[in-house]
Coordinates of C-alpha atoms in Angstrom, one line a residue:
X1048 CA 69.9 143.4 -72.2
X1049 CA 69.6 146.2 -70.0
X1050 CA 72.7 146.6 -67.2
X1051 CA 72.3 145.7 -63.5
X1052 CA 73.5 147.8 -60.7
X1053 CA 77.4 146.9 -59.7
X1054 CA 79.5 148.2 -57.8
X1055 CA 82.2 150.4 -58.5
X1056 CA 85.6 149.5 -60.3
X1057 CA 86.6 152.7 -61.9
X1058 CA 89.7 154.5 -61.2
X1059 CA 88.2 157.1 -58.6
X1060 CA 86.5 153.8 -56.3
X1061 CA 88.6 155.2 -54.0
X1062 CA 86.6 158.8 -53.7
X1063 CA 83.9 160.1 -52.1
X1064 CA 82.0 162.9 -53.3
X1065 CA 79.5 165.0 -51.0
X1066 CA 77.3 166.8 -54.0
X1067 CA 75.5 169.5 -52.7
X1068 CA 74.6 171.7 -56.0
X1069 CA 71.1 171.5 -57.9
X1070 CA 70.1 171.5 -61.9
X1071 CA 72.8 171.1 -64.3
X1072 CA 76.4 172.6 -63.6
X1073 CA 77.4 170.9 -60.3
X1074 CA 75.2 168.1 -60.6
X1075 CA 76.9 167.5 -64.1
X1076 CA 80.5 167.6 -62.5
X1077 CA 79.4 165.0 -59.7
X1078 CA 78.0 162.7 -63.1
X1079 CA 81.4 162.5 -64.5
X1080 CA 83.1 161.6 -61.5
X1081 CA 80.5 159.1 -61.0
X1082 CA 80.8 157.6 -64.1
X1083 CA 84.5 157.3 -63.5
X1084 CA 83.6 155.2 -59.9
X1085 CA 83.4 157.8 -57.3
X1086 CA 80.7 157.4 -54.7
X1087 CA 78.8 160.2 -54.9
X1088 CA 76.3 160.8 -52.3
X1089 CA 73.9 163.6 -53.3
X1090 CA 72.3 166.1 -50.4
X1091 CA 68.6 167.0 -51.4
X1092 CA 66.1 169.4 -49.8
X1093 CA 63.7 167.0 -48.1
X1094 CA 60.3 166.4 -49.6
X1095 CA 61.2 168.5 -53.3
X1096 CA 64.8 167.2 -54.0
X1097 CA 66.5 168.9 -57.2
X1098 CA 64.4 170.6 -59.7
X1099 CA 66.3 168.6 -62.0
X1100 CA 64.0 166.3 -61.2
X1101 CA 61.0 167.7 -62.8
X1102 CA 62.6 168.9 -65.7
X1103 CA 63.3 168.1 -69.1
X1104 CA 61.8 168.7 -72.6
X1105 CA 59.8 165.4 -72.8
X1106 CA 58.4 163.5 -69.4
X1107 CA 57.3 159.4 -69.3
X1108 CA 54.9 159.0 -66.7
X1109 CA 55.1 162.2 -65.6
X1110 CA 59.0 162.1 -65.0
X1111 CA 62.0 163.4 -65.7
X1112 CA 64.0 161.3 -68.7
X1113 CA 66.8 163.8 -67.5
X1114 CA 66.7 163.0 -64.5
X1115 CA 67.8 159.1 -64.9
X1116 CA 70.9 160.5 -66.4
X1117 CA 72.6 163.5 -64.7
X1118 CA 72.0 161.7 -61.1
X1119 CA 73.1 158.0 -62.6
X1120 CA 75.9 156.4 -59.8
X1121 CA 74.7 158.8 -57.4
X1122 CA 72.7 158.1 -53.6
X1123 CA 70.2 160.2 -52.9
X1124 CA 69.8 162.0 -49.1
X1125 CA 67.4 164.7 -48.0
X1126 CA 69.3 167.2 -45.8
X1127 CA 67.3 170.7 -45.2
X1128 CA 70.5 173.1 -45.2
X1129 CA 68.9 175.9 -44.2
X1130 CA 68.5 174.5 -40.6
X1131 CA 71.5 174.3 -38.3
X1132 CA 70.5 171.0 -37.4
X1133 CA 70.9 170.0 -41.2
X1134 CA 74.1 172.2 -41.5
X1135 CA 76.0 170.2 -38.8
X1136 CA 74.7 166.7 -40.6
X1137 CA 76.4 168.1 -43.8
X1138 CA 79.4 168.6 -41.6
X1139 CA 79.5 165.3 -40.5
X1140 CA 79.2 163.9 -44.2
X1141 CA 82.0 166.5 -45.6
X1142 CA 84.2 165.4 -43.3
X1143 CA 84.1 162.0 -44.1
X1144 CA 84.6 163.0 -47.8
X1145 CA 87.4 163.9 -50.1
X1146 CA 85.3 166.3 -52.4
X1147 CA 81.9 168.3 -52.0
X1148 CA 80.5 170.1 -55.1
X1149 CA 78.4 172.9 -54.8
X1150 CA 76.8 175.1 -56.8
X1151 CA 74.8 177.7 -55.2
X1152 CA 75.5 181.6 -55.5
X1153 CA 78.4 183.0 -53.7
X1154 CA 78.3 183.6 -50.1
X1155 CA 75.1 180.6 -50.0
X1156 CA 77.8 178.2 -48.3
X1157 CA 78.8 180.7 -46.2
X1158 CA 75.8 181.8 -44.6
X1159 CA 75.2 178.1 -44.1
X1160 CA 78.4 177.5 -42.1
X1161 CA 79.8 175.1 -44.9
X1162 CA 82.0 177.9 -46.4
X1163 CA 85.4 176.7 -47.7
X1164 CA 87.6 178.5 -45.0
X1165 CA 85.6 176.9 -42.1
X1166 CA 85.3 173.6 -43.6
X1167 CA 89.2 173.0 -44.3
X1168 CA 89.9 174.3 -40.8
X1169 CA 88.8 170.7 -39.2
X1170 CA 89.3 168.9 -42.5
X1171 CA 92.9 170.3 -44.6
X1172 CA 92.4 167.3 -46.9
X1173 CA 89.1 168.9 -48.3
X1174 CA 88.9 169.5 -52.0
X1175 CA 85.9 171.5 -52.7
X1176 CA 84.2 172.1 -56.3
X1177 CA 82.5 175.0 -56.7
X1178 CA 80.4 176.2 -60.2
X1179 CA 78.8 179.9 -60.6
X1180 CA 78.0 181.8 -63.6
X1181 CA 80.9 184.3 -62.6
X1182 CA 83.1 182.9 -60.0
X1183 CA 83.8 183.0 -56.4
X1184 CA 85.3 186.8 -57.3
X1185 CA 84.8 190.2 -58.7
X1186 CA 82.5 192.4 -59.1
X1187 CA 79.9 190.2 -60.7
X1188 CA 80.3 187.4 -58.2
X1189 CA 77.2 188.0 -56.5
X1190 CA 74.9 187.9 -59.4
X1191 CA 72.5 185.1 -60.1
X1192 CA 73.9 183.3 -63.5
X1193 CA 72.6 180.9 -65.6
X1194 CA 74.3 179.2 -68.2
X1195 CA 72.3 181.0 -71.1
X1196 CA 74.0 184.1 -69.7
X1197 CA 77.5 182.5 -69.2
X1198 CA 77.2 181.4 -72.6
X1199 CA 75.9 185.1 -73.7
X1200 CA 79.0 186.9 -71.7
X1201 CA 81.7 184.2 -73.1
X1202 CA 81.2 184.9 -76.7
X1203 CA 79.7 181.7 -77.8
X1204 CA 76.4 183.2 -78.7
X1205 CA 77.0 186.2 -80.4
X1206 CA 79.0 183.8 -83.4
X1207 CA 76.3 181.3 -83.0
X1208 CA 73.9 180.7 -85.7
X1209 CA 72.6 182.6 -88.9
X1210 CA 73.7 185.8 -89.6
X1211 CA 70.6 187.1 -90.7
X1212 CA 68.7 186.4 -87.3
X1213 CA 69.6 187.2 -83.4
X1214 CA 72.5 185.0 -81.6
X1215 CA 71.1 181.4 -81.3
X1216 CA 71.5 178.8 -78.3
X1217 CA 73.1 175.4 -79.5
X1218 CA 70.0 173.1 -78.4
X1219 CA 71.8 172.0 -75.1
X1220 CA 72.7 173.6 -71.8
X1221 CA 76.6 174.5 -73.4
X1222 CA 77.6 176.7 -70.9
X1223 CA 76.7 174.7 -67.7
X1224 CA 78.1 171.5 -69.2
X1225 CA 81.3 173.2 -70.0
X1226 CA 81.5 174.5 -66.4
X1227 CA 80.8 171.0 -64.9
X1228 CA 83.5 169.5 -67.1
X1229 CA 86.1 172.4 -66.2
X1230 CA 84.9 171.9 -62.9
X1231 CA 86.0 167.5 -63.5
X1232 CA 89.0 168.7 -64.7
X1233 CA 90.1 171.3 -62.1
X1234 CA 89.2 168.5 -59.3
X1235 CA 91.2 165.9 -60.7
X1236 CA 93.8 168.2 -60.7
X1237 CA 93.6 169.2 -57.4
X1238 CA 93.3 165.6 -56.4
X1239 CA 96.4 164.7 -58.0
X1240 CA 98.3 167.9 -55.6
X1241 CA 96.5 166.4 -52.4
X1242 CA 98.8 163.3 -53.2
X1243 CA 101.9 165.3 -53.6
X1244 CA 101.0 167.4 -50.7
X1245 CA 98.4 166.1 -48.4
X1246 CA 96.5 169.4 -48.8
X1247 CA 92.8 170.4 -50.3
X1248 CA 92.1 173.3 -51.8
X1249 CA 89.4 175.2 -53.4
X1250 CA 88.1 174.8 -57.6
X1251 CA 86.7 177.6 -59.2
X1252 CA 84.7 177.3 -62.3
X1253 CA 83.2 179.8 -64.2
X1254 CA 80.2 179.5 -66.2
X1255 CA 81.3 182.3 -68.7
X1256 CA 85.1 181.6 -68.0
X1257 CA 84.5 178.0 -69.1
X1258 CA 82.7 179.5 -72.4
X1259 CA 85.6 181.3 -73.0
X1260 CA 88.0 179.2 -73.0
X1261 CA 86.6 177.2 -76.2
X1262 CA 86.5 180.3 -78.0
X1263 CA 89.4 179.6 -79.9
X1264 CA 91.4 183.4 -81.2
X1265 CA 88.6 185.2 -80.9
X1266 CA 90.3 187.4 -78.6
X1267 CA 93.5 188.2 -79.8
X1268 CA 91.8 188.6 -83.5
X1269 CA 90.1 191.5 -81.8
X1270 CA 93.0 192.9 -80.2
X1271 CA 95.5 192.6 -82.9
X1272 CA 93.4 192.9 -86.2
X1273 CA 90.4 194.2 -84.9
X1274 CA 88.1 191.6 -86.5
X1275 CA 85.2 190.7 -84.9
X1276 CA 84.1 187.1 -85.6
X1277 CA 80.4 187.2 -86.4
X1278 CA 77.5 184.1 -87.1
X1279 CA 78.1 182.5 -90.3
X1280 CA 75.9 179.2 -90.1
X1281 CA 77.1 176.2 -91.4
X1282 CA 79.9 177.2 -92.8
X1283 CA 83.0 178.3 -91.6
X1284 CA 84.7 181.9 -93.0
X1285 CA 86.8 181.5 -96.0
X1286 CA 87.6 177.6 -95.3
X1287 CA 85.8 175.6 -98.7
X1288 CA 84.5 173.2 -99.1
X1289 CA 83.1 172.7 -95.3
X1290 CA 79.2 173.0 -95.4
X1291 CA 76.0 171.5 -95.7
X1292 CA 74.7 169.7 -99.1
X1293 CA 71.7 168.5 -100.7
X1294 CA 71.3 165.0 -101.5
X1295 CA 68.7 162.8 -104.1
X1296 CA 66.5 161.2 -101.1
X1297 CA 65.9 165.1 -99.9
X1298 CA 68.3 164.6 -96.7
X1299 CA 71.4 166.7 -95.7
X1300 CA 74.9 165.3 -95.4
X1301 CA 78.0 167.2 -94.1
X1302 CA 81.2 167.3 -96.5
X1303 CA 84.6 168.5 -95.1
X1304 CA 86.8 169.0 -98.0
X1305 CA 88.9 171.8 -97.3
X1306 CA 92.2 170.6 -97.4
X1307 CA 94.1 170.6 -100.9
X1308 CA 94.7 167.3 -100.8
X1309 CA 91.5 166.5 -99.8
X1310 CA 89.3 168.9 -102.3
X1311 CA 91.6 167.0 -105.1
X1312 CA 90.3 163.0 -103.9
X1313 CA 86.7 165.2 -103.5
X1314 CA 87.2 166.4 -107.2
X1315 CA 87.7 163.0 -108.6
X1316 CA 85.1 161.5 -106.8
X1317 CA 82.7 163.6 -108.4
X1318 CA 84.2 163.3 -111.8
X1319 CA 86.0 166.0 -111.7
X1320 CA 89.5 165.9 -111.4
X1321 CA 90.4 168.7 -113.0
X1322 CA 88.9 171.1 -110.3
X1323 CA 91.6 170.2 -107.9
X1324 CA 94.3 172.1 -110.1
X1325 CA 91.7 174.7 -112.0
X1326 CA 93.7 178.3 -110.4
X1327 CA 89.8 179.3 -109.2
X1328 CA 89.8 176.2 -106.9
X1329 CA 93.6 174.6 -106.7
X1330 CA 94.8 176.6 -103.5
X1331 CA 93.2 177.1 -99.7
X1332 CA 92.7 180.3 -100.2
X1333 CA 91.3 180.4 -103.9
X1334 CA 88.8 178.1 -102.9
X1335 CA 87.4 180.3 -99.6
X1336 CA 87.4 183.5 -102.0
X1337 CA 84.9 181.6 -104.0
X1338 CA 83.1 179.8 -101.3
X1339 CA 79.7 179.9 -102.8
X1340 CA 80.3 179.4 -106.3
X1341 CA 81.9 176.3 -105.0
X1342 CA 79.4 175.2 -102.7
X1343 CA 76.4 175.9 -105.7
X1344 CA 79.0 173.6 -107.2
X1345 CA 79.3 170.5 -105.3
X1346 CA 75.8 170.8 -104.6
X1347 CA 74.7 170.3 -108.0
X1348 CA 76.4 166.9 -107.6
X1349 CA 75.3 165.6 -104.4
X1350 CA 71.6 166.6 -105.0
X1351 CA 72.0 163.8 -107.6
X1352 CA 72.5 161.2 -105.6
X1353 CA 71.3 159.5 -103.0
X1354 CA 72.3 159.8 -99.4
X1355 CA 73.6 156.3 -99.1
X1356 CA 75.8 155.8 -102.2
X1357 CA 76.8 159.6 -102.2
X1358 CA 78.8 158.9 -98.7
X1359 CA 79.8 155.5 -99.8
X1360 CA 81.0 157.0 -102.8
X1361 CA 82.7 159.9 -100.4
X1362 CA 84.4 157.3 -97.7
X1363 CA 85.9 155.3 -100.1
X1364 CA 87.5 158.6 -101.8
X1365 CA 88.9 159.5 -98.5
X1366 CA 86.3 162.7 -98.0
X1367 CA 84.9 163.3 -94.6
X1368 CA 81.5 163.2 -94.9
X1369 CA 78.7 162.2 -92.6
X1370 CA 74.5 162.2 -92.1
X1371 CA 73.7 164.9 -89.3
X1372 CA 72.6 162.6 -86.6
X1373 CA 69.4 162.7 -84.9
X1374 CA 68.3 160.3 -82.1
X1375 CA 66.9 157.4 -83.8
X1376 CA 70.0 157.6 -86.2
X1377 CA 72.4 156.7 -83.5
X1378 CA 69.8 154.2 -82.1
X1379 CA 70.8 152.5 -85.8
X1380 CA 74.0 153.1 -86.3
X1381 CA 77.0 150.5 -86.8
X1382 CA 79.1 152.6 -85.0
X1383 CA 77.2 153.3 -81.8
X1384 CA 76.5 149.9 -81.3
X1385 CA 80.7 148.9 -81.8
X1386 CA 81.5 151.1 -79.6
X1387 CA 78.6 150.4 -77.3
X1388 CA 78.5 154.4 -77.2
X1389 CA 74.8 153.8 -75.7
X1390 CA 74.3 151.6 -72.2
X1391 CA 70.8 150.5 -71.6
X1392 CA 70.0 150.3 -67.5
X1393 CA 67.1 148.5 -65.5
X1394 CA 64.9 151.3 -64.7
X1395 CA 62.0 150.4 -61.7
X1396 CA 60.0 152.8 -63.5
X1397 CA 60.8 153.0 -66.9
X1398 CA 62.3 149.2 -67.9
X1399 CA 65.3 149.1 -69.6
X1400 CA 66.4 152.8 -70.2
X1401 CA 68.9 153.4 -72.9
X1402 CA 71.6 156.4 -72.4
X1403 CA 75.2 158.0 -73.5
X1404 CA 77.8 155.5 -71.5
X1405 CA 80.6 156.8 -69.8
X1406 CA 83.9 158.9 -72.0
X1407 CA 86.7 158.7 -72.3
X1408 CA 87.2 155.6 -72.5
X1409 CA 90.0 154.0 -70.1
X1410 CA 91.8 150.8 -71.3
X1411 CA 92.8 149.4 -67.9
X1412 CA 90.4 150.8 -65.1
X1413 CA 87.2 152.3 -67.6
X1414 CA 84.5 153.6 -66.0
X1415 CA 80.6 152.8 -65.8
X1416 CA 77.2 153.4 -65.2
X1417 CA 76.4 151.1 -62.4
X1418 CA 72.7 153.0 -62.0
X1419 CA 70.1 155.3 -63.0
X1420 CA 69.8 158.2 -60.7
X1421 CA 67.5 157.2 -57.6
X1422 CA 64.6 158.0 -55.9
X1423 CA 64.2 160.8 -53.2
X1424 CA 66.3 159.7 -50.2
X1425 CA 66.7 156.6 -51.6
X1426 CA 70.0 156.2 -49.3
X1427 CA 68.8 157.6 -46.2
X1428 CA 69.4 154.9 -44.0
X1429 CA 72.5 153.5 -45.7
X1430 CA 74.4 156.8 -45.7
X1431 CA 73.1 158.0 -41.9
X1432 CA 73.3 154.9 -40.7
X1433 CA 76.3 152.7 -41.9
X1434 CA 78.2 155.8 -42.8
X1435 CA 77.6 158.2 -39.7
X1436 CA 76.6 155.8 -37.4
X1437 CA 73.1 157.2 -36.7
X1438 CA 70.5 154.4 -35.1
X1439 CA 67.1 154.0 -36.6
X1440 CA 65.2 156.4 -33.7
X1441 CA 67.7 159.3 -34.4
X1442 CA 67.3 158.7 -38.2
X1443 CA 63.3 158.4 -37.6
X1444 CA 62.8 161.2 -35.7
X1445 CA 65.1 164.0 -37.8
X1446 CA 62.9 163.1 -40.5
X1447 CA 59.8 163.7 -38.4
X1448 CA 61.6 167.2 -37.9
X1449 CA 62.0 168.0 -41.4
X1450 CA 65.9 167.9 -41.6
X1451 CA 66.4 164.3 -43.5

């Protein structure tokens, strides 16, 4: 049964949200704040709207299926920006909101008279979000950045991958995701001071900065050791067993066995008990100096069986071990459906649209997805009009002149 609009519960019901970025790293930031029950009213250019909406791998009907997702619990309104009649109808929105998100290059805002410093001037309360590939300073600042190169300049893709081919992407946009949730977090944050303090202020996120920050001791393994982590695929550098194995019915399963105690339930489980105290495999260390003469190992054992009783066998020993899901596995799975991990939404165009469903989950206030994103302008009228008080003729005729 696919879920009908609502209207918001969460625990930020009491937010608005002015969003006034485009693609993935803002946008993404105003999606998680929706999901957690801000309104969230989205400013597009009139008559094109976010590129987001035409992209996307695979289209239905000539449509985004991205689309549905990263604008979900958002309104849609065309403002042109670029005209000062626009400009001043942003005003009027920002200062009726708690939060605007944007994600343009530096100095964009500014030249639009919706920079920071202006904006708080008439409005103090005025948290606003703002995601670049470099930040707001230095000398990179004024550089276009995507999050390919984020990711590049914050490590993550030089240890990604094989190390027999050039640094590989993960399959997802990493670094502008990362950015949008750094971005959530900063602004939660910052609405938590206003309530202490009653004052705004500005959030800074970093496409490479918020790379950076997941990459774990790279640094100081540099500066202290001088060791350079490089790309090891699947496994991870003297840590055994942790890698990818065969199994009977010709899939792949994961097996995360590293752990003394852990290698030793492993090692009965394949019949082998006395591996767990053989001197070659007994200790941590022993077992990463002989990584692939363990892995050919254990490999000979799970290509033996197959994939179903091989993890049934594994779970009930206590090993962490799991399929490598694709979509139509967590379409299937127990799990997903427990943990209702996928929501499925009335879609006008698409009928009932399944999706991921709003994380963390929150015991007392959770969150939700009330809708799939909307259509261009969808909220015209309802924002200008109930929210800014704008009669029909005014509405009517600054969408004859191309500002709405």
């Amino acid at each position: 049964m696919a879920v009908e609009a609502t209207k918001s519960t969460g625990p930020l019901a009491d937010l608005r949200v002015v969003e006034m970025g485009q693609l993935l790293a803002g946008p993404f930031c105003g999606q998680l704040l929706g999901d957690l029950g801000a309104e969230v009213i989205k400013l597009e250019a009139p008559g094109t709207g976010d590129p987001m909406r035409q992209w996307g791998r695979e289209q239905s009907q000539g449509k985004s299926l991205w689309w549905p997702v990263v604008a979900r619990n958002k309104k849609s309104v065309t403002c042109n920006l670029r005209d000062e009649a626009g400009q001043r109808l942003a005003c009027q929105l920002i200062d009726r909101a708690d939060i605007v998100i944007e994600n343009f290059r530096p100095g964009t805002m500014e030249r639009w008279n919706l920079g920071f410093d202006r904006l708080r001037e008439k409005h103090p309360e005025l948290i606003m979000t703002r995601v670049t590939g470099y930040g707001q300073t230095g000398p990179y600042a004024p550089r276009a950045g995507y999050g390919s190169i984020g990711e590049a300049m914050g490590g993550i893709r030089y240890v990604t991958g094989d190390p027999e081919h050039a640094p590989a992407r993960t399959g997802i946009s990493l670094g502008d995701s990362l950015a949008a949730v750094f971005a959530t977090i900063g602004t939660l944050a910052a609405v938590h001071h206003r309530t202490k303090t009653g004052r705004g202020q500005m959030v800074d996120s970093a496409i490479y900065e918020a790379v950076l920050a997941m990459m774990e001791s790279l640094l100081p393994e540099w500066a202290v050791t001088g060791y350079q982590r490089e790309r090891t695929g699947p496994v991870l550098p003297n840590v055994a067993p942790s890698n990818v194995y065969p199994t009977a019915g010709g899939e792949m399963i994961l097996v995360a066995a590293n752990q003394d105690t852990v290698f030793a339930r492993l090692a009965k489980a394949m019949g082998r008990p006395e591996l767990a105290t053989d001197e070659r495999y007994a200790t941590h260390t022993a077992r990463g100096a002989r990584m692939a003469e363990l892995d050919e190992l254990i490999a000979g054992w799970t290509a033996t069986i197959e994939t179903g009783d091989l993890l049934d066998r594994l779970h009930t020993a206590g090993v962490p071990a799991g399929r490598i899901f694709t979509a139509r596995d967590m379409f299937a799975d127990p799990h997903f459906a427990a943990r209702e991990a996928i929501v499925r939404l009335a879609h006008p165009e698409f009928g009932e649209l399944p999706m991921q469903n709003v994380f963390p989950k929150l015991s007392e206030t959770p969150g939700a997805v009330r809708h799939p994103g909307p259509a261009l302008g969808e909220h015209n009228h309802d924002v200008y009009g109930d929210l800014l008080g704008l009669d029909p003729d005014t509405i009517g005729q600054l969408s004859a002149d191309g500002i709405i």
